[in-house]
Coordinates of C-alpha atoms and ligand atoms in Angstrom, one line a residue:
Chain A
M1 CA 0.0 -0.3 -0.1
T2 CA 2.8 2.5 1.1
N3 CA 4.6 1.5 -2.1
I4 CA 1.6 2.3 -4.4
W5 CA 1.2 5.8 -2.8
I6 CA 5.1 6.3 -3.1
I7 CA 5.0 5.8 -6.8
C8 CA 1.8 7.4 -7.3
R9 CA 3.1 10.6 -5.6
K10 CA 6.2 10.4 -7.7
E11 CA 4.1 10.4 -10.9
L12 CA 1.7 13.1 -9.8
K13 CA 4.8 15.4 -9.1
S14 CA 6.1 14.7 -12.4
Y15 CA 2.8 15.6 -14.0
F16 CA 2.8 18.9 -12.5
A17 CA 6.2 19.6 -12.8
S18 CA 5.7 19.9 -16.7
P19 CA 3.7 22.5 -18.3
I20 CA 1.6 19.9 -20.0
A21 CA -0.6 19.3 -17.0
Y22 CA -1.4 22.9 -17.0
G23 CA -2.0 23.1 -20.8
L24 CA -4.4 20.1 -20.7
M25 CA -6.3 21.8 -17.9
A26 CA -6.8 25.0 -19.5
F27 CA -7.5 23.4 -22.9
F28 CA -10.2 21.5 -21.2
A29 CA -11.5 24.4 -19.2
L30 CA -11.8 26.4 -22.5
I31 CA -13.5 23.5 -24.6
S32 CA -15.9 22.2 -21.7
G33 CA -16.8 25.9 -20.9
Y34 CA -17.6 26.3 -24.6
F35 CA -20.0 23.4 -24.7
F36 CA -21.6 24.6 -21.5
Y37 CA -22.1 27.9 -22.9
A38 CA -23.6 26.4 -26.1
A39 CA -25.8 23.9 -24.1
T40 CA -27.1 26.7 -21.9
A41 CA -27.7 29.2 -24.9
I42 CA -29.8 26.6 -26.5
F43 CA -31.8 25.9 -23.4
V44 CA -32.4 29.6 -23.0
S45 CA -33.6 30.0 -26.4
R46 CA -35.6 27.0 -26.5
G47 CA -37.1 28.4 -23.4
M48 CA -38.0 31.8 -24.9
E49 CA -39.4 30.2 -27.7
S50 CA -41.8 28.1 -26.0
Q51 CA -42.7 30.9 -24.1
M52 CA -43.6 32.9 -27.0
M53 CA -45.5 30.2 -28.7
G54 CA -47.7 30.6 -25.4
R55 CA -47.5 26.7 -24.8
P56 CA -44.9 26.3 -22.1
M57 CA -43.0 22.9 -22.3
P58 CA -41.7 21.5 -19.0
M59 CA -38.1 21.9 -19.4
D60 CA -35.3 20.5 -17.2
V61 CA -31.9 21.7 -16.8
N62 CA -30.5 18.4 -16.1
E63 CA -31.9 17.2 -19.4
W64 CA -31.0 20.1 -21.4
V65 CA -27.7 21.3 -20.1
I66 CA -26.0 18.8 -17.8
R67 CA -26.6 15.6 -19.9
P68 CA -25.1 17.2 -23.2
V69 CA -22.3 18.7 -21.4
L70 CA -21.5 15.2 -19.8
M71 CA -21.7 13.6 -23.0
N72 CA -19.5 15.9 -24.7
V73 CA -16.9 15.9 -21.7
S74 CA -16.8 12.0 -22.0
V75 CA -16.0 12.2 -25.6
I76 CA -13.3 14.9 -24.9
G77 CA -12.2 12.7 -22.4
L78 CA -11.0 10.2 -25.0
F79 CA -8.7 12.5 -26.4
L80 CA -7.3 13.4 -23.0
I81 CA -6.5 9.9 -22.1
P82 CA -3.7 9.3 -24.5
M83 CA -1.9 12.4 -23.4
I84 CA -2.0 11.4 -19.8
T85 CA -1.0 7.8 -20.0
M86 CA 1.5 7.8 -23.0
R87 CA 4.5 8.7 -20.8
L88 CA 3.9 6.3 -18.0
F89 CA 6.0 3.4 -18.8
A90 CA 7.3 4.4 -22.1
E91 CA 9.4 7.3 -20.7
E92 CA 10.7 5.0 -17.9
K93 CA 12.0 2.5 -20.5
R94 CA 13.5 5.2 -22.6
S95 CA 15.5 7.1 -19.9
G96 CA 16.4 3.6 -18.1
T97 CA 14.7 4.3 -14.8
I98 CA 12.7 1.3 -15.2
E99 CA 15.8 -0.3 -13.9
L100 CA 15.5 1.6 -10.8
L101 CA 11.7 0.5 -10.2
A102 CA 12.3 -3.0 -11.4
T103 CA 15.3 -3.5 -8.9
S104 CA 13.8 -1.9 -6.0
P105 CA 11.9 -4.1 -3.6
V106 CA 8.4 -3.2 -4.9
R107 CA 6.1 -5.5 -6.7
D108 CA 4.9 -5.0 -10.4
F109 CA 1.3 -4.6 -9.4
E110 CA 2.4 -1.8 -6.8
I111 CA 4.1 0.0 -9.7
I112 CA 1.3 -0.5 -12.0
L113 CA -1.6 0.5 -9.7
G114 CA 0.6 3.7 -8.4
K115 CA 1.0 4.8 -11.9
W116 CA -2.6 4.1 -12.8
F117 CA -4.0 6.0 -9.6
A118 CA -1.8 8.9 -10.5
A119 CA -3.3 8.9 -13.9
L120 CA -6.6 8.6 -12.6
L121 CA -6.1 11.5 -10.1
M122 CA -4.7 13.5 -12.9
Y123 CA -7.7 12.8 -14.9
I124 CA -10.0 13.7 -12.3
A125 CA -8.3 17.1 -11.6
I126 CA -8.9 17.9 -15.2
L127 CA -12.6 16.8 -14.8
A128 CA -12.8 19.1 -11.9
V129 CA -12.2 22.2 -14.1
S130 CA -15.5 21.2 -16.1
A131 CA -17.3 20.8 -12.8
L132 CA -16.7 24.4 -12.0
N133 CA -18.8 25.3 -15.1
I134 CA -21.7 23.3 -13.7
L135 CA -21.5 24.8 -10.4
I136 CA -22.6 28.2 -12.0
L137 CA -25.9 26.5 -12.7
F138 CA -26.3 25.9 -9.0
A139 CA -25.9 29.5 -8.3
Y140 CA -28.8 30.7 -10.6
G141 CA -31.1 27.6 -10.7
S142 CA -31.5 24.5 -8.7
P143 CA -30.8 21.5 -10.8
D144 CA -30.9 18.0 -9.1
W145 CA -27.4 17.3 -8.0
R146 CA -27.8 13.3 -7.8
P147 CA -27.7 12.8 -11.5
L148 CA -24.8 15.1 -11.6
L149 CA -23.0 13.2 -9.1
V150 CA -23.9 9.9 -11.0
G151 CA -22.7 11.4 -14.2
Y152 CA -19.5 12.3 -13.0
F153 CA -19.0 9.0 -11.3
G154 CA -19.4 7.5 -14.8
L155 CA -17.0 9.7 -16.2
I156 CA -14.5 8.7 -13.8
L157 CA -15.2 5.1 -14.3
Q158 CA -14.9 5.6 -18.1
G159 CA -11.7 7.4 -17.5
G160 CA -10.4 4.4 -15.5
C161 CA -11.1 1.8 -18.0
L162 CA -9.4 4.0 -20.9
L163 CA -6.5 4.8 -18.6
A164 CA -6.0 1.1 -17.9
I165 CA -5.9 0.5 -21.6
G166 CA -3.4 3.3 -22.1
T167 CA -1.1 2.2 -19.2
F168 CA -0.9 -1.1 -21.0
I169 CA -0.1 0.4 -24.5
S170 CA 2.6 2.6 -22.9
T171 CA 4.4 -0.6 -21.5
T172 CA 4.7 -1.9 -25.1
T173 CA 7.1 0.6 -26.4
R174 CA 9.8 3.3 -25.3
N175 CA 8.6 5.9 -27.6
Q176 CA 5.9 8.1 -25.8
I177 CA 4.5 9.2 -29.3
I178 CA 3.8 5.7 -30.3
A179 CA 2.2 5.0 -26.9
G180 CA 0.1 8.0 -27.3
V181 CA -1.0 7.3 -30.8
G182 CA -1.7 3.8 -30.2
T183 CA -3.7 4.6 -27.2
F184 CA -5.7 7.4 -29.1
A185 CA -6.5 4.9 -32.0
I186 CA -7.9 2.5 -29.3
C187 CA -9.9 5.2 -27.8
L188 CA -11.4 6.3 -31.0
L189 CA -12.2 2.7 -31.9
L190 CA -14.0 2.1 -28.5
W191 CA -15.9 5.2 -29.1
V192 CA -17.1 4.7 -32.7
L193 CA -18.0 1.0 -31.9
D194 CA -21.1 2.6 -30.5
W195 CA -22.1 3.9 -34.0
V196 CA -23.0 0.6 -35.5
T197 CA -26.2 0.3 -33.5
A198 CA -27.3 3.6 -35.4
F199 CA -27.9 1.7 -38.7
E200 CA -27.4 -2.2 -37.6
T201 CA -29.2 -4.4 -35.2
T202 CA -27.9 -7.7 -35.7
A203 CA -26.2 -9.8 -32.8
T204 CA -22.6 -8.5 -34.0
S205 CA -23.5 -4.9 -33.8
K206 CA -24.9 -5.3 -30.2
V207 CA -21.7 -7.0 -29.1
L208 CA -19.8 -4.3 -30.7
S209 CA -21.7 -1.6 -29.2
Y210 CA -21.7 -3.5 -25.8
L211 CA -17.9 -3.1 -26.2
S212 CA -18.2 0.6 -26.6
V213 CA -17.3 2.4 -23.6
V214 CA -19.6 5.4 -24.3
T215 CA -22.6 2.9 -24.7
H216 CA -22.0 2.2 -21.0
F217 CA -21.7 5.8 -20.2
E218 CA -25.1 6.9 -21.6
P219 CA -27.1 5.7 -18.5
F220 CA -24.6 7.4 -16.2
S221 CA -25.3 10.7 -18.1
K222 CA -29.0 10.3 -17.6
G223 CA -28.3 9.9 -13.7
V224 CA -29.0 6.2 -13.8
L225 CA -26.9 3.7 -11.9
D226 CA -26.7 0.3 -13.5
S227 CA -24.7 -2.2 -11.9
K228 CA -24.2 -3.8 -15.3
D229 CA -22.4 -0.7 -16.3
I230 CA -20.3 -0.6 -13.3
I231 CA -19.4 -4.3 -13.6
F232 CA -18.4 -3.7 -17.3
Y233 CA -16.3 -0.7 -16.4
F234 CA -14.6 -2.5 -13.5
S235 CA -13.9 -5.6 -15.6
V236 CA -12.2 -3.4 -18.2
I237 CA -10.1 -1.8 -15.5
V238 CA -9.0 -5.1 -14.3
F239 CA -8.3 -6.6 -17.6
G240 CA -6.3 -3.6 -18.6
L241 CA -4.2 -3.5 -15.7
F242 CA -3.8 -7.3 -15.9
L243 CA -2.7 -6.9 -19.5
T244 CA 0.0 -4.3 -18.1
A245 CA 1.2 -6.7 -15.6
R246 CA 1.7 -9.3 -18.2
S247 CA 3.6 -7.1 -20.4
M248 CA 5.8 -6.0 -17.8
E249 CA 6.7 -9.5 -16.9
S250 CA 7.2 -10.4 -20.6
L251 CA 9.4 -7.4 -21.3
R252 CA 11.9 -8.9 -18.7
W253 CA 11.9 -12.4 -20.7
R254 CA 12.3 -10.8 -24.1
S255 CA 14.3 -7.7 -23.8
Chain B
M1 CA 27.9 -13.4 -0.8
I2 CA 27.4 -13.7 -4.6
R3 CA 27.5 -17.2 -5.9
V4 CA 26.9 -17.7 -9.6
Q5 CA 26.7 -21.1 -11.1
D6 CA 26.7 -22.0 -14.8
L7 CA 24.8 -18.9 -15.5
T8 CA 23.4 -18.5 -19.1
K9 CA 21.7 -15.5 -20.5
R10 CA 20.3 -15.6 -24.1
Y11 CA 18.6 -12.9 -25.9
A12 CA 16.6 -13.5 -28.9
R13 CA 19.5 -14.1 -31.1
T14 CA 22.6 -13.6 -29.2
V15 CA 24.0 -15.5 -26.1
A16 CA 25.1 -12.7 -24.1
V17 CA 26.3 -14.6 -21.0
D18 CA 27.4 -18.3 -21.5
N19 CA 27.9 -20.7 -18.6
V20 CA 29.5 -18.2 -16.2
S21 CA 30.7 -19.4 -12.7
F22 CA 32.0 -17.2 -10.0
E23 CA 31.7 -16.5 -6.4
V24 CA 32.5 -13.2 -4.3
E25 CA 33.1 -13.3 -0.7
K26 CA 31.4 -10.9 1.9
G27 CA 33.3 -7.7 2.0
Q28 CA 35.2 -8.0 -1.3
I29 CA 35.5 -5.6 -4.1
V30 CA 35.6 -7.4 -7.4
G31 CA 36.2 -5.9 -10.7
F32 CA 34.3 -7.1 -13.6
L33 CA 36.3 -6.7 -16.7
G34 CA 35.8 -7.2 -20.3
P35 CA 35.5 -5.4 -23.6
N36 CA 32.4 -3.8 -25.1
G37 CA 29.6 -6.4 -25.6
A38 CA 31.2 -8.9 -23.2
G39 CA 28.2 -9.4 -21.3
K40 CA 29.0 -7.3 -17.9
T41 CA 25.9 -5.4 -17.8
T42 CA 23.8 -8.4 -18.7
T43 CA 25.2 -10.4 -15.9
M44 CA 24.8 -7.5 -13.4
R45 CA 21.1 -7.3 -14.8
V46 CA 20.5 -11.1 -13.9
L47 CA 22.2 -10.4 -10.5
T48 CA 19.9 -7.5 -9.7
C49 CA 16.8 -9.5 -10.6
F50 CA 16.1 -7.1 -13.6
L51 CA 16.4 -10.0 -16.3
P52 CA 15.7 -13.7 -15.4
P53 CA 18.4 -16.1 -16.2
T54 CA 18.0 -18.3 -19.2
G55 CA 19.9 -21.3 -17.2
G56 CA 21.9 -21.6 -14.3
E57 CA 21.7 -20.3 -10.9
A58 CA 22.6 -16.8 -9.2
E59 CA 22.4 -16.2 -5.5
V60 CA 23.0 -12.9 -4.0
A61 CA 23.1 -12.5 -0.2
G62 CA 21.9 -16.0 0.2
F63 CA 18.9 -15.7 -2.0
N64 CA 18.2 -17.1 -5.3
V65 CA 17.6 -14.5 -7.8
A66 CA 14.8 -16.4 -9.6
Q67 CA 13.1 -17.8 -6.5
K68 CA 13.3 -14.9 -4.0
P69 CA 13.7 -11.7 -6.0
M70 CA 12.1 -9.7 -3.3
E71 CA 14.6 -10.7 -0.8
V72 CA 17.4 -10.3 -3.2
K73 CA 16.2 -6.6 -4.0
K74 CA 16.1 -5.5 -0.5
R75 CA 19.7 -6.3 -0.2
I76 CA 21.4 -4.9 -3.3
G77 CA 22.1 -1.3 -4.5
Y78 CA 22.4 -1.0 -8.0
L79 CA 23.9 1.6 -10.3
P80 CA 23.0 0.8 -14.0
E81 CA 25.1 1.8 -16.8
T82 CA 23.0 5.0 -17.4
P83 CA 22.1 6.5 -14.0
P84 CA 18.4 5.9 -13.5
L85 CA 17.3 9.6 -12.8
Y86 CA 14.4 11.8 -13.3
P87 CA 15.4 14.9 -14.8
E88 CA 12.3 16.8 -13.4
M89 CA 13.1 16.1 -9.8
E90 CA 15.5 17.9 -7.5
V91 CA 18.4 15.9 -6.2
I92 CA 16.9 15.8 -2.6
E93 CA 13.6 15.1 -3.7
Y94 CA 14.9 12.3 -5.9
L95 CA 17.0 10.6 -3.1
N96 CA 13.7 10.8 -0.8
F97 CA 11.9 9.1 -3.5
V98 CA 14.5 6.4 -3.9
G99 CA 14.9 6.0 0.0
R100 CA 11.2 5.4 0.4
L101 CA 11.2 2.9 -2.6
K102 CA 14.0 0.8 -1.0
G103 CA 11.8 0.8 2.3
I104 CA 13.7 3.3 4.5
P105 CA 11.2 4.2 7.2
K106 CA 10.1 8.0 7.0
A107 CA 11.7 8.7 10.3
Q108 CA 15.2 7.8 9.2
L109 CA 14.9 9.1 5.7
A110 CA 16.1 12.7 6.2
E111 CA 19.3 11.4 7.9
R112 CA 20.0 8.9 5.4
V113 CA 19.8 11.4 2.6
K114 CA 21.8 13.7 4.4
E115 CA 24.5 11.3 4.9
V116 CA 24.6 9.7 1.4
S117 CA 24.5 13.4 0.0
E118 CA 27.7 14.3 1.9
R119 CA 29.3 10.8 1.3
C120 CA 28.8 11.2 -2.6
N121 CA 29.7 15.0 -2.8
V122 CA 26.1 16.1 -4.0
A123 CA 25.1 18.1 -0.9
D124 CA 25.9 21.2 -2.7
V125 CA 23.4 20.6 -5.5
S126 CA 20.6 19.2 -3.5
T127 CA 18.1 21.7 -4.4
K128 CA 19.1 21.5 -8.0
L129 CA 17.2 19.9 -10.8
I130 CA 18.7 16.6 -11.9
G131 CA 18.1 17.5 -15.6
K132 CA 20.4 20.4 -15.1
L133 CA 23.3 18.6 -13.4
S134 CA 26.5 18.1 -15.3
K135 CA 27.3 14.3 -16.2
G136 CA 29.8 13.7 -13.4
Y137 CA 27.1 15.0 -10.8
R138 CA 24.4 12.9 -12.1
Q139 CA 26.7 9.9 -11.9
R140 CA 27.4 10.7 -8.3
V141 CA 23.6 11.2 -7.5
G142 CA 23.4 7.6 -9.2
L143 CA 26.0 6.3 -6.7
A144 CA 24.0 8.2 -3.8
Q145 CA 21.0 6.3 -5.0
A146 CA 22.6 3.0 -5.0
I147 CA 24.0 3.3 -1.2
I148 CA 21.1 5.0 0.3
H149 CA 19.7 1.9 2.1
N150 CA 23.1 0.5 3.2
P151 CA 22.8 -2.7 1.1
D152 CA 24.8 -5.7 1.7
V153 CA 25.8 -6.0 -2.0
L154 CA 26.7 -3.0 -4.3
I155 CA 26.5 -3.7 -8.3
L156 CA 28.1 -0.8 -9.8
D157 CA 28.0 -0.7 -13.8
E158 CA 30.9 1.4 -14.9
P159 CA 30.7 3.7 -11.9
T160 CA 33.5 6.0 -13.3
A161 CA 32.3 6.5 -16.6
G162 CA 32.2 10.0 -17.6
L163 CA 34.0 11.5 -14.6
D164 CA 36.9 14.0 -14.7
P165 CA 40.1 12.3 -13.3
K166 CA 39.7 14.2 -10.0
Q167 CA 36.3 12.7 -9.7
I168 CA 37.5 9.3 -10.7
I169 CA 39.9 9.3 -8.0
E170 CA 37.2 10.4 -5.3
T171 CA 34.9 7.8 -6.7
R172 CA 37.4 5.1 -6.5
E173 CA 38.2 6.2 -2.8
L174 CA 34.7 6.2 -1.9
I175 CA 34.1 2.6 -3.4
K176 CA 37.2 1.5 -1.3
N177 CA 35.6 2.9 1.8
L178 CA 32.5 1.3 1.2
A179 CA 34.1 -2.2 1.0
G180 CA 34.3 -4.1 4.0
D181 CA 30.7 -3.7 5.2
H182 CA 29.6 -3.8 1.4
T183 CA 30.3 -6.5 -0.8
I184 CA 31.0 -4.7 -4.3
I185 CA 31.0 -5.8 -7.9
L186 CA 32.0 -3.3 -10.2
S187 CA 32.2 -3.3 -14.1
T188 CA 34.7 -1.5 -16.2
H189 CA 36.9 -1.6 -19.2
I190 CA 39.5 0.6 -17.7
L191 CA 42.4 -1.7 -16.5
P192 CA 44.1 0.7 -14.1
E193 CA 40.9 0.9 -12.2
V194 CA 40.7 -2.9 -11.3
E195 CA 44.3 -2.7 -10.3
Q196 CA 43.7 0.4 -8.1
T197 CA 40.2 -0.4 -6.7
C198 CA 39.7 -4.4 -6.7
E199 CA 41.0 -7.3 -4.8
K200 CA 39.8 -9.8 -7.2
V201 CA 39.2 -9.7 -10.9
I202 CA 36.8 -11.5 -13.2
I203 CA 37.8 -11.3 -16.8
I204 CA 34.9 -11.9 -19.2
N205 CA 34.9 -11.9 -23.0
K206 CA 32.3 -12.8 -25.4
G207 CA 29.9 -14.0 -22.5
K208 CA 32.5 -16.4 -21.1
V209 CA 34.7 -16.0 -18.1
V210 CA 38.4 -16.2 -19.3
A211 CA 40.0 -15.5 -15.8
T212 CA 39.1 -15.3 -12.3
D213 CA 41.7 -14.5 -9.7
S214 CA 43.2 -11.9 -7.5
V215 CA 44.9 -9.2 -9.2
E216 CA 48.3 -10.3 -8.3
N217 CA 47.9 -13.9 -8.9
L218 CA 46.3 -13.3 -12.5
T219 CA 49.4 -11.7 -13.7
S220 CA 51.6 -14.5 -12.7
R221 CA 49.3 -17.1 -13.7
L222 CA 49.0 -15.6 -17.1
R223 CA 52.5 -16.2 -17.8
G224 CA 52.3 -19.5 -16.1
S225 CA 55.1 -18.5 -13.9
E226 CA 56.2 -15.7 -11.3
S227 CA 58.5 -13.1 -11.8
V228 CA 60.1 -11.5 -8.8
A229 CA 62.3 -8.5 -8.3
V230 CA 65.2 -9.2 -5.9
E231 CA 67.7 -6.6 -4.3
V232 CA 70.5 -7.8 -2.3
S233 CA 73.8 -6.5 -1.0
A234 CA 76.7 -7.6 1.0
K235 CA 76.8 -7.2 4.8
D236 CA 80.3 -5.6 4.1
G237 CA 82.5 -5.5 1.5
E238 CA 82.1 -6.3 -2.1
L239 CA 79.7 -8.7 -3.6
P240 CA 80.2 -9.7 -7.2
A241 CA 77.0 -10.0 -9.1
Q242 CA 78.3 -13.3 -10.5
N243 CA 78.0 -14.9 -7.1
V244 CA 74.6 -13.9 -6.4
Q245 CA 73.4 -15.0 -9.7
Q246 CA 74.7 -18.4 -9.3
R247 CA 73.3 -18.9 -5.9
L248 CA 69.7 -17.8 -7.2
E249 CA 69.7 -20.1 -10.2
Q250 CA 70.3 -22.9 -7.7
V251 CA 67.3 -22.0 -5.7
P252 CA 64.5 -24.7 -6.6
G253 CA 61.9 -23.8 -8.9
V254 CA 63.8 -20.8 -10.5
S255 CA 64.0 -21.1 -14.2
R256 CA 65.9 -17.8 -15.1
V257 CA 67.9 -15.0 -13.4
V258 CA 68.5 -11.7 -14.8
Y259 CA 71.0 -9.2 -13.5
R260 CA 69.4 -5.7 -13.8
T261 CA 71.4 -2.8 -12.1
A262 CA 73.7 -2.1 -9.3
R263 CA 72.9 1.2 -7.0
D264 CA 74.8 1.9 -3.8
G265 CA 76.2 -1.5 -3.6
K266 CA 72.7 -2.8 -4.0
L267 CA 72.4 -5.6 -6.8
R268 CA 69.0 -6.0 -8.6
F269 CA 67.9 -9.3 -10.0
E270 CA 64.8 -10.3 -11.8
V271 CA 64.0 -13.9 -11.2
E272 CA 61.6 -16.1 -12.9
S273 CA 59.9 -19.1 -11.9
L274 CA 59.1 -22.3 -13.4
Q275 CA 55.4 -22.9 -14.1
G276 CA 53.1 -22.6 -11.1
R277 CA 55.9 -22.5 -8.5
H278 CA 56.1 -20.1 -5.6
I279 CA 59.6 -19.1 -5.1
R280 CA 59.6 -16.2 -3.0
P281 CA 60.2 -17.9 0.5
E282 CA 62.9 -20.0 -1.1
I283 CA 64.8 -16.9 -2.5
A284 CA 64.5 -15.1 0.8
R285 CA 66.0 -18.0 2.7
S286 CA 68.5 -18.6 0.4
V287 CA 69.8 -15.0 0.4
V288 CA 69.7 -15.0 4.1
E289 CA 71.6 -18.0 4.6
A290 CA 74.2 -16.8 2.3
G291 CA 74.6 -13.9 4.7
W292 CA 73.5 -11.1 2.6
N293 CA 71.2 -8.3 3.1
L294 CA 67.8 -8.7 1.3
H295 CA 66.5 -5.3 0.5
E296 CA 63.5 -6.0 -1.5
L297 CA 61.6 -9.1 -2.8
H298 CA 58.4 -8.5 -4.5
P299 CA 56.4 -9.9 -7.6
V300 CA 56.9 -7.8 -10.8
A301 CA 53.3 -7.3 -11.8
F302 CA 52.3 -7.6 -15.4
S303 CA 50.2 -4.6 -16.5
L304 CA 46.7 -5.6 -16.7
E305 CA 46.7 -4.4 -20.2
E306 CA 49.0 -7.0 -21.3
I307 CA 47.0 -9.6 -19.5
F308 CA 43.8 -8.4 -21.1
L309 CA 44.9 -8.5 -24.6
E310 CA 46.5 -11.8 -24.1
L311 CA 43.3 -13.3 -22.7
T312 CA 40.7 -11.4 -24.9
S313 CA 42.4 -11.4 -28.2
S314 CA 40.9 -14.6 -29.9
D315 CA 44.0 -15.2 -32.0
K316 CA 46.1 -15.6 -29.0
S317 CA 43.7 -17.8 -27.0
A318 CA 43.4 -20.0 -30.1
Q319 CA 47.1 -20.4 -30.1
A320 CA 47.2 -20.9 -26.5
S321 CA 44.7 -23.7 -26.6
G322 CA 46.4 -25.2 -29.7
A323 CA 49.6 -25.4 -27.6
T324 CA 48.3 -27.2 -24.7
Q325 CA 46.8 -29.8 -26.8
Ligands
ATP401 N1 18.3 -6.0 -24.8 C1 19.0 -6.6 -25.4 N2 18.4 -7.4 -26.5 C2 19.4 -8.2 -27.5 N3 20.7 -8.2 -27.3 C3 21.1 -7.7 -26.3 C4 20.5 -6.8 -25.3 N4 21.2 -6.1 -24.5 C5 22.5 -6.7 -24.7 N5 22.5 -7.5 -25.9 C6 23.8 -8.1 -26.4 O1 24.3 -9.0 -25.5 C7 25.7 -9.0 -25.5 C8 26.3 -8.5 -24.2 O2 26.0 -6.9 -24.0 P1 26.2 -6.3 -22.5 O3 25.5 -5.0 -22.6 O4 26.0 -7.2 -21.4 O5 27.9 -6.0 -22.8 P2 28.7 -5.2 -21.7 O6 29.7 -6.1 -21.3 O7 27.9 -4.7 -20.8 O8 29.3 -4.1 -22.7 P3 29.8 -2.6 -22.7 O9 31.1 -2.6 -22.2 O10 29.7 -1.9 -23.8 O11 29.0 -2.1 -21.8 C9 26.1 -8.0 -26.5 O12 26.3 -8.9 -27.8 C10 24.7 -7.0 -26.8 O13 24.5 -7.0 -28.3
MG402 MG1 27.6 -2.6 -20.1

């Protein structure tokens, strides 16, 4: 446990030692701010429209603002993941510091968990920026906070999955860029898998869409906590970290 | 302290370490000597549990590297060929991190960090970013990292590479001071380094151990005989070189006596022994019995350069093995 924390703290320090962390946060703040602005603007104009037509529709901030913002944030998250995970192992392998970690009295799983937790905390820190926007809603209205909490929980789970996959990919190369591009490709794939359901309803498409991380996020964005989705996310996290452990082991046998 | 038995390490295509066996006693400093690509780094990586052996056994501090890697890792300090440093960390931050990683309790950490910083002369740069340090300082931080948890066994892969001459001397002194409570293996291709720092040398070439011995013995063994410098003088009066030469030639085990110089009435000879004979005690007895003064009696060392070239150049070893058949 201590070892996991030691590794995690070291990773967090190096995230914040580089300007990239701040850059990502600023970029994310900007883009989620824009989504938030757009969603609110649509909400407001719709509201005015329906009033002018004289038949007021029941309008819900959660449905009209929070949900689209969460969905967009979840997609932008896909682009953030590779930038967070690409250096985790690739950089250690390139610079040779992996020799220090691998010859210290810590277990592989402690190294892996430490790094993954650090990546997750970094991701949560970036997400927190988008949460600031949504807090504004609470200042002017009274949206239901429970679905919001569920939505963020979903975002964190989805991030955890992709970060585990990214961590695995980072162990397979000593080149950060390759790790980043590879992770990005996989994230993209897991996202678009969901699209097949739009035009197909065969069993294959159901399986493909089941594998899409975004499919499983949708209920969360509606504020629905389903154990099915939670189990899916947890299994992907475990699987990703397991692959990382196997990859670390095989590196020793091959290299 | 370290026991390696028939160790083999094969990479995809190359056999980097081929049936290597050697032992290192507690408190010894052993030099691991070999040309580029000899398999020094690979052997060290197996000893540090970084790579698993393909065949054979290796035991460090009483634990098998394949079966009890955790126990081995607790007891070793390792300085890899490129010091494992994080450029974005400050020196002190880095040493704290490594200290924690090696399992030093929080309460003792600050003290240990201070101690190794001073010992390795990095105290003056402790708040500098590692990325901004010069090569020599990085090497020293790497060394500090290796000894921070006071390990039983130190494994140093070319510890003086990239240092200036003054630092090289300091580092060698540091390593020598560490011996005693630590068992040290260091690799190098610099021959004087082995002569100056190590008690024992293991010469390795193309993955095979070509010689293991104390630095002294190796030189004599290489020739197959011992070469001894002798300086004598008469108690009083003249002493003809002829007489001394004749007497020395009669000492059992002596193959050849060469008269070198005479200075202040002291006559200097170089005596060569027959294969595998230790002649120094006999020479001493013989000189004393003749009633002469014995001023000096010591083995004439071969330079390691000669040994090294002899052992590692494949032509010569082929000739040598041909000759013995
Ligand atoms: N990761 C690797 N994959 C494949 N072959 C390797 C690997 N590392 C080393 N080798 C090969 O193993 C052999 C021994 O290499 P090693 O690095 O142990 O030599 P060395 O004695 O440390 O040399 P140097 O003095 O140059 O550091 C070389 O032929 C090298 O090409
Ligand atoms: Mg080497």
